[in-house]
PDB file of C-alpha atoms in Angstrom:
ATOM      1  CA  ALA A   1     -26.541 -25.659  38.328  1.00  0.00           C
ATOM      2  CA  ASN A   2     -22.786 -24.285  38.406  1.00  0.00           C
ATOM      3  CA  MET A   3     -24.428 -20.876  38.971  1.00  0.00           C
ATOM      4  CA  ILE A   4     -26.882 -22.348  41.749  1.00  0.00           C
ATOM      5  CA  ALA A   5     -23.981 -23.942  43.668  1.00  0.00           C
ATOM      6  CA  MET A   6     -21.970 -20.571  43.798  1.00  0.00           C
ATOM      7  CA  LEU A   7     -24.827 -18.725  44.848  1.00  0.00           C
ATOM      8  CA  GLU A   8     -25.041 -21.125  47.823  1.00  0.00           C
ATOM      9  CA  ARG A   9     -21.534 -21.127  48.438  1.00  0.00           C
ATOM     10  CA  ARG A  10     -21.175 -17.420  49.208  1.00  0.00           C
ATOM     11  CA  LEU A  11     -19.952 -16.331  52.651  1.00  0.00           C
ATOM     12  CA  ASP A  12     -23.316 -14.740  53.455  1.00  0.00           C
ATOM     13  CA  ASN A  13     -25.418 -17.523  52.408  1.00  0.00           C
ATOM     14  CA  LEU A  14     -23.468 -20.266  54.293  1.00  0.00           C
ATOM     15  CA  VAL A  15     -23.747 -17.795  57.826  1.00  0.00           C
ATOM     16  CA  TYR A  16     -27.293 -17.967  57.159  1.00  0.00           C
ATOM     17  CA  ARG A  17     -27.138 -21.667  56.645  1.00  0.00           C
ATOM     18  CA  ALA A  18     -25.101 -22.437  59.433  1.00  0.00           C
ATOM     19  CA  GLY A  19     -28.140 -20.601  61.545  1.00  0.00           C
ATOM     20  CA  PHE A  20     -25.578 -18.082  62.827  1.00  0.00           C
ATOM     21  CA  ALA A  21     -27.854 -15.188  61.478  1.00  0.00           C
ATOM     22  CA  ALA A  22     -31.702 -15.334  61.475  1.00  0.00           C
ATOM     23  CA  THR A  23     -32.460 -14.239  58.028  1.00  0.00           C
ATOM     24  CA  ILE A  24     -30.330 -13.769  54.771  1.00  0.00           C
ATOM     25  CA  TRP A  25     -30.175  -9.759  55.452  1.00  0.00           C
ATOM     26  CA  ALA A  26     -28.666 -10.462  59.183  1.00  0.00           C
ATOM     27  CA  ALA A  27     -26.308 -12.564  57.841  1.00  0.00           C
ATOM     28  CA  ARG A  28     -24.705 -10.217  55.184  1.00  0.00           C
ATOM     29  CA  GLN A  29     -25.041  -7.535  57.893  1.00  0.00           C
ATOM     30  CA  LEU A  30     -23.061  -9.682  60.231  1.00  0.00           C
ATOM     31  CA  VAL A  31     -20.422 -10.201  57.579  1.00  0.00           C
ATOM     32  CA  GLY A  32     -20.170  -6.498  56.070  1.00  0.00           C
ATOM     33  CA  HIS A  33     -19.359  -5.398  59.270  1.00  0.00           C
ATOM     34  CA  GLY A  34     -16.532  -8.023  60.096  1.00  0.00           C
ATOM     35  CA  HIS A  35     -17.993 -10.189  62.521  1.00  0.00           C
ATOM     36  CA  ILE A  36     -17.330 -13.383  60.738  1.00  0.00           C
ATOM     37  CA  LEU A  37     -14.114 -14.941  60.154  1.00  0.00           C
ATOM     38  CA  VAL A  38     -13.096 -17.517  57.695  1.00  0.00           C
ATOM     39  CA  ASN A  39     -10.239 -19.927  58.708  1.00  0.00           C
ATOM     40  CA  GLY A  40      -9.186 -17.379  61.694  1.00  0.00           C
ATOM     41  CA  LYS A  41      -9.197 -14.154  59.100  1.00  0.00           C
ATOM     42  CA  ARG A  42     -11.632 -11.549  59.680  1.00  0.00           C
ATOM     43  CA  LEU A  43     -13.533 -11.237  55.993  1.00  0.00           C
ATOM     44  CA  ASN A  44     -16.278  -8.581  55.288  1.00  0.00           C
ATOM     45  CA  ILE A  45     -16.874  -9.678  51.847  1.00  0.00           C
ATOM     46  CA  PRO A  46     -20.518 -10.982  51.721  1.00  0.00           C
ATOM     47  CA  SER A  47     -20.032 -12.289  48.075  1.00  0.00           C
ATOM     48  CA  TYR A  48     -16.690 -14.035  48.733  1.00  0.00           C
ATOM     49  CA  GLN A  49     -16.627 -17.751  47.603  1.00  0.00           C
ATOM     50  CA  VAL A  50     -16.077 -20.253  50.454  1.00  0.00           C
ATOM     51  CA  ARG A  51     -14.102 -23.451  49.028  1.00  0.00           C
ATOM     52  CA  PRO A  52     -14.450 -26.711  50.375  1.00  0.00           C
ATOM     53  CA  GLY A  53     -12.754 -26.761  53.735  1.00  0.00           C
ATOM     54  CA  GLU A  54     -12.952 -23.892  54.749  1.00  0.00           C
ATOM     55  CA  VAL A  55     -14.097 -22.794  58.748  1.00  0.00           C
ATOM     56  CA  ILE A  56     -16.762 -19.999  59.112  1.00  0.00           C
ATOM     57  CA  SER A  57     -16.656 -18.757  62.488  1.00  0.00           C
ATOM     58  CA  VAL A  58     -18.269 -15.881  64.643  1.00  0.00           C
ATOM     59  CA  VAL A  59     -15.431 -13.373  66.471  1.00  0.00           C
ATOM     60  CA  GLU A  60     -15.286 -13.987  69.590  1.00  0.00           C
ATOM     61  CA  LYS A  61     -16.787 -11.094  71.188  1.00  0.00           C
ATOM     62  CA  MET A  62     -20.211 -11.793  69.110  1.00  0.00           C
ATOM     63  CA  ARG A  63     -20.615 -15.139  70.286  1.00  0.00           C
ATOM     64  CA  LYS A  64     -22.819 -13.816  73.354  1.00  0.00           C
ATOM     65  CA  ASN A  65     -24.917 -11.549  71.411  1.00  0.00           C
ATOM     66  CA  VAL A  66     -28.375 -12.345  72.024  1.00  0.00           C
ATOM     67  CA  HIS A  67     -29.511 -12.266  68.108  1.00  0.00           C
ATOM     68  CA  ILE A  68     -26.898 -14.781  67.172  1.00  0.00           C
ATOM     69  CA  ILE A  69     -27.770 -17.223  70.062  1.00  0.00           C
ATOM     70  CA  GLU A  70     -31.631 -17.238  69.218  1.00  0.00           C
ATOM     71  CA  ALA A  71     -30.686 -17.627  65.473  1.00  0.00           C
ATOM     72  CA  ILE A  72     -28.416 -20.630  66.603  1.00  0.00           C
ATOM     73  CA  GLU A  73     -31.109 -22.080  68.950  1.00  0.00           C
ATOM     74  CA  SER A  74     -34.045 -21.923  66.476  1.00  0.00           C
ATOM     75  CA  ASN A  75     -31.799 -23.143  63.873  1.00  0.00           C
ATOM     76  CA  ALA A  76     -33.679 -26.801  63.227  1.00  0.00           C
ATOM     77  CA  TYR A  77     -31.721 -27.720  59.866  1.00  0.00           C
ATOM     78  CA  ALA A  78     -28.429 -27.564  58.740  1.00  0.00           C
ATOM     79  CA  PRO A  79     -27.072 -28.553  55.021  1.00  0.00           C
ATOM     80  CA  GLN A  80     -25.534 -31.933  54.621  1.00  0.00           C
ATOM     81  CA  TYR A  81     -22.711 -30.103  52.947  1.00  0.00           C
ATOM     82  CA  LEU A  82     -21.872 -27.837  56.280  1.00  0.00           C
ATOM     83  CA  SER A  83     -20.280 -29.710  59.298  1.00  0.00           C
ATOM     84  CA  LEU A  84     -21.711 -27.237  62.043  1.00  0.00           C
ATOM     85  CA  ASP A  85     -19.971 -27.077  65.589  1.00  0.00           C
ATOM     86  CA  ASN A  86     -22.331 -24.746  67.792  1.00  0.00           C
ATOM     87  CA  ASN A  87     -19.926 -24.758  71.078  1.00  0.00           C
ATOM     88  CA  VAL A  88     -17.275 -23.021  69.287  1.00  0.00           C
ATOM     89  CA  VAL A  89     -20.181 -21.245  66.466  1.00  0.00           C
ATOM     90  CA  SER A  90     -18.524 -22.299  63.605  1.00  0.00           C
ATOM     91  CA  ALA A  91     -19.289 -24.309  60.515  1.00  0.00           C
ATOM     92  CA  THR A  92     -17.101 -26.078  57.753  1.00  0.00           C
ATOM     93  CA  LEU A  93     -18.104 -26.216  54.146  1.00  0.00           C
ATOM     94  CA  ILE A  94     -17.431 -30.302  53.694  1.00  0.00           C
ATOM     95  CA  ARG A  95     -18.180 -29.933  49.847  1.00  0.00           C
ATOM     96  CA  VAL A  96     -20.015 -28.037  47.132  1.00  0.00           C
ATOM     97  CA  PRO A  97     -23.553 -28.726  47.439  1.00  0.00           C
ATOM     98  CA  GLU A  98     -25.587 -30.606  44.728  1.00  0.00           C
ATOM     99  CA  ARG A  99     -28.663 -29.263  43.235  1.00  0.00           C
ATOM    100  CA  GLY A 100     -30.767 -31.348  44.863  1.00  0.00           C
ATOM    101  CA  GLU A 101     -29.648 -30.157  48.397  1.00  0.00           C
ATOM    102  CA  ILE A 102     -30.570 -26.538  47.761  1.00  0.00           C
ATOM    103  CA  GLN A 103     -33.570 -25.399  48.570  1.00  0.00           C
ATOM    104  CA  ILE A 104     -34.759 -22.622  46.441  1.00  0.00           C
ATOM    105  CA  PRO A 105     -37.995 -21.921  44.259  1.00  0.00           C
ATOM    106  CA  VAL A 106     -36.258 -21.257  41.107  1.00  0.00           C
ATOM    107  CA  ASP A 107     -36.594 -23.083  37.561  1.00  0.00           C
ATOM    108  CA  GLU A 108     -32.701 -22.594  36.541  1.00  0.00           C
ATOM    109  CA  SER A 109     -33.730 -23.735  32.600  1.00  0.00           C
ATOM    110  CA  LEU A 110     -36.054 -20.277  32.900  1.00  0.00           C
ATOM    111  CA  VAL A 111     -33.221 -18.348  33.626  1.00  0.00           C
ATOM    112  CA  VAL A 112     -30.960 -19.988  30.992  1.00  0.00           C
ATOM    113  CA  GLU A 113     -34.319 -19.581  28.670  1.00  0.00           C
ATOM    114  CA  PHE A 114     -34.396 -15.866  29.537  1.00  0.00           C
ATOM    115  CA  TYR A 115     -30.941 -14.949  29.089  1.00  0.00           C
ATOM    116  CA  ASN A 116     -30.569 -17.062  25.848  1.00  0.00           C
ATOM    117  CA  ARG A 117     -33.455 -15.391  24.446  1.00  0.00           C
ATOM    118  CA  LEU A 118     -31.273 -11.703  24.866  1.00  0.00           C
ATOM    119  CA  ALA A 119     -27.850 -13.353  23.234  1.00  0.00           C
TER     120      ALA A 119
END
């Protein structure tokens, strides 16, 4: 469960979950190209672990980008652990997500079983 929560708190994943990008790959590209701010500072590390209370936002010049606008408009689902403000295109991680809130089709017991077999 901790591994799943860590994966969910990656910066590129939270950019995708916040609806700033249409796909996880687009979110990774936004982060990699430096279009994402964390607490007002430009960050280009997709694997950055966002901590509760940190604010993720899109740089000013990219807020008018047609792809970001379309992604925000088509985003119907916002996770409960994220607080969104679409007026300034920002999201705040309220708390570490719980396993029940993370929607991925993975049976983590199979992953643990696989790695236990290797040990």
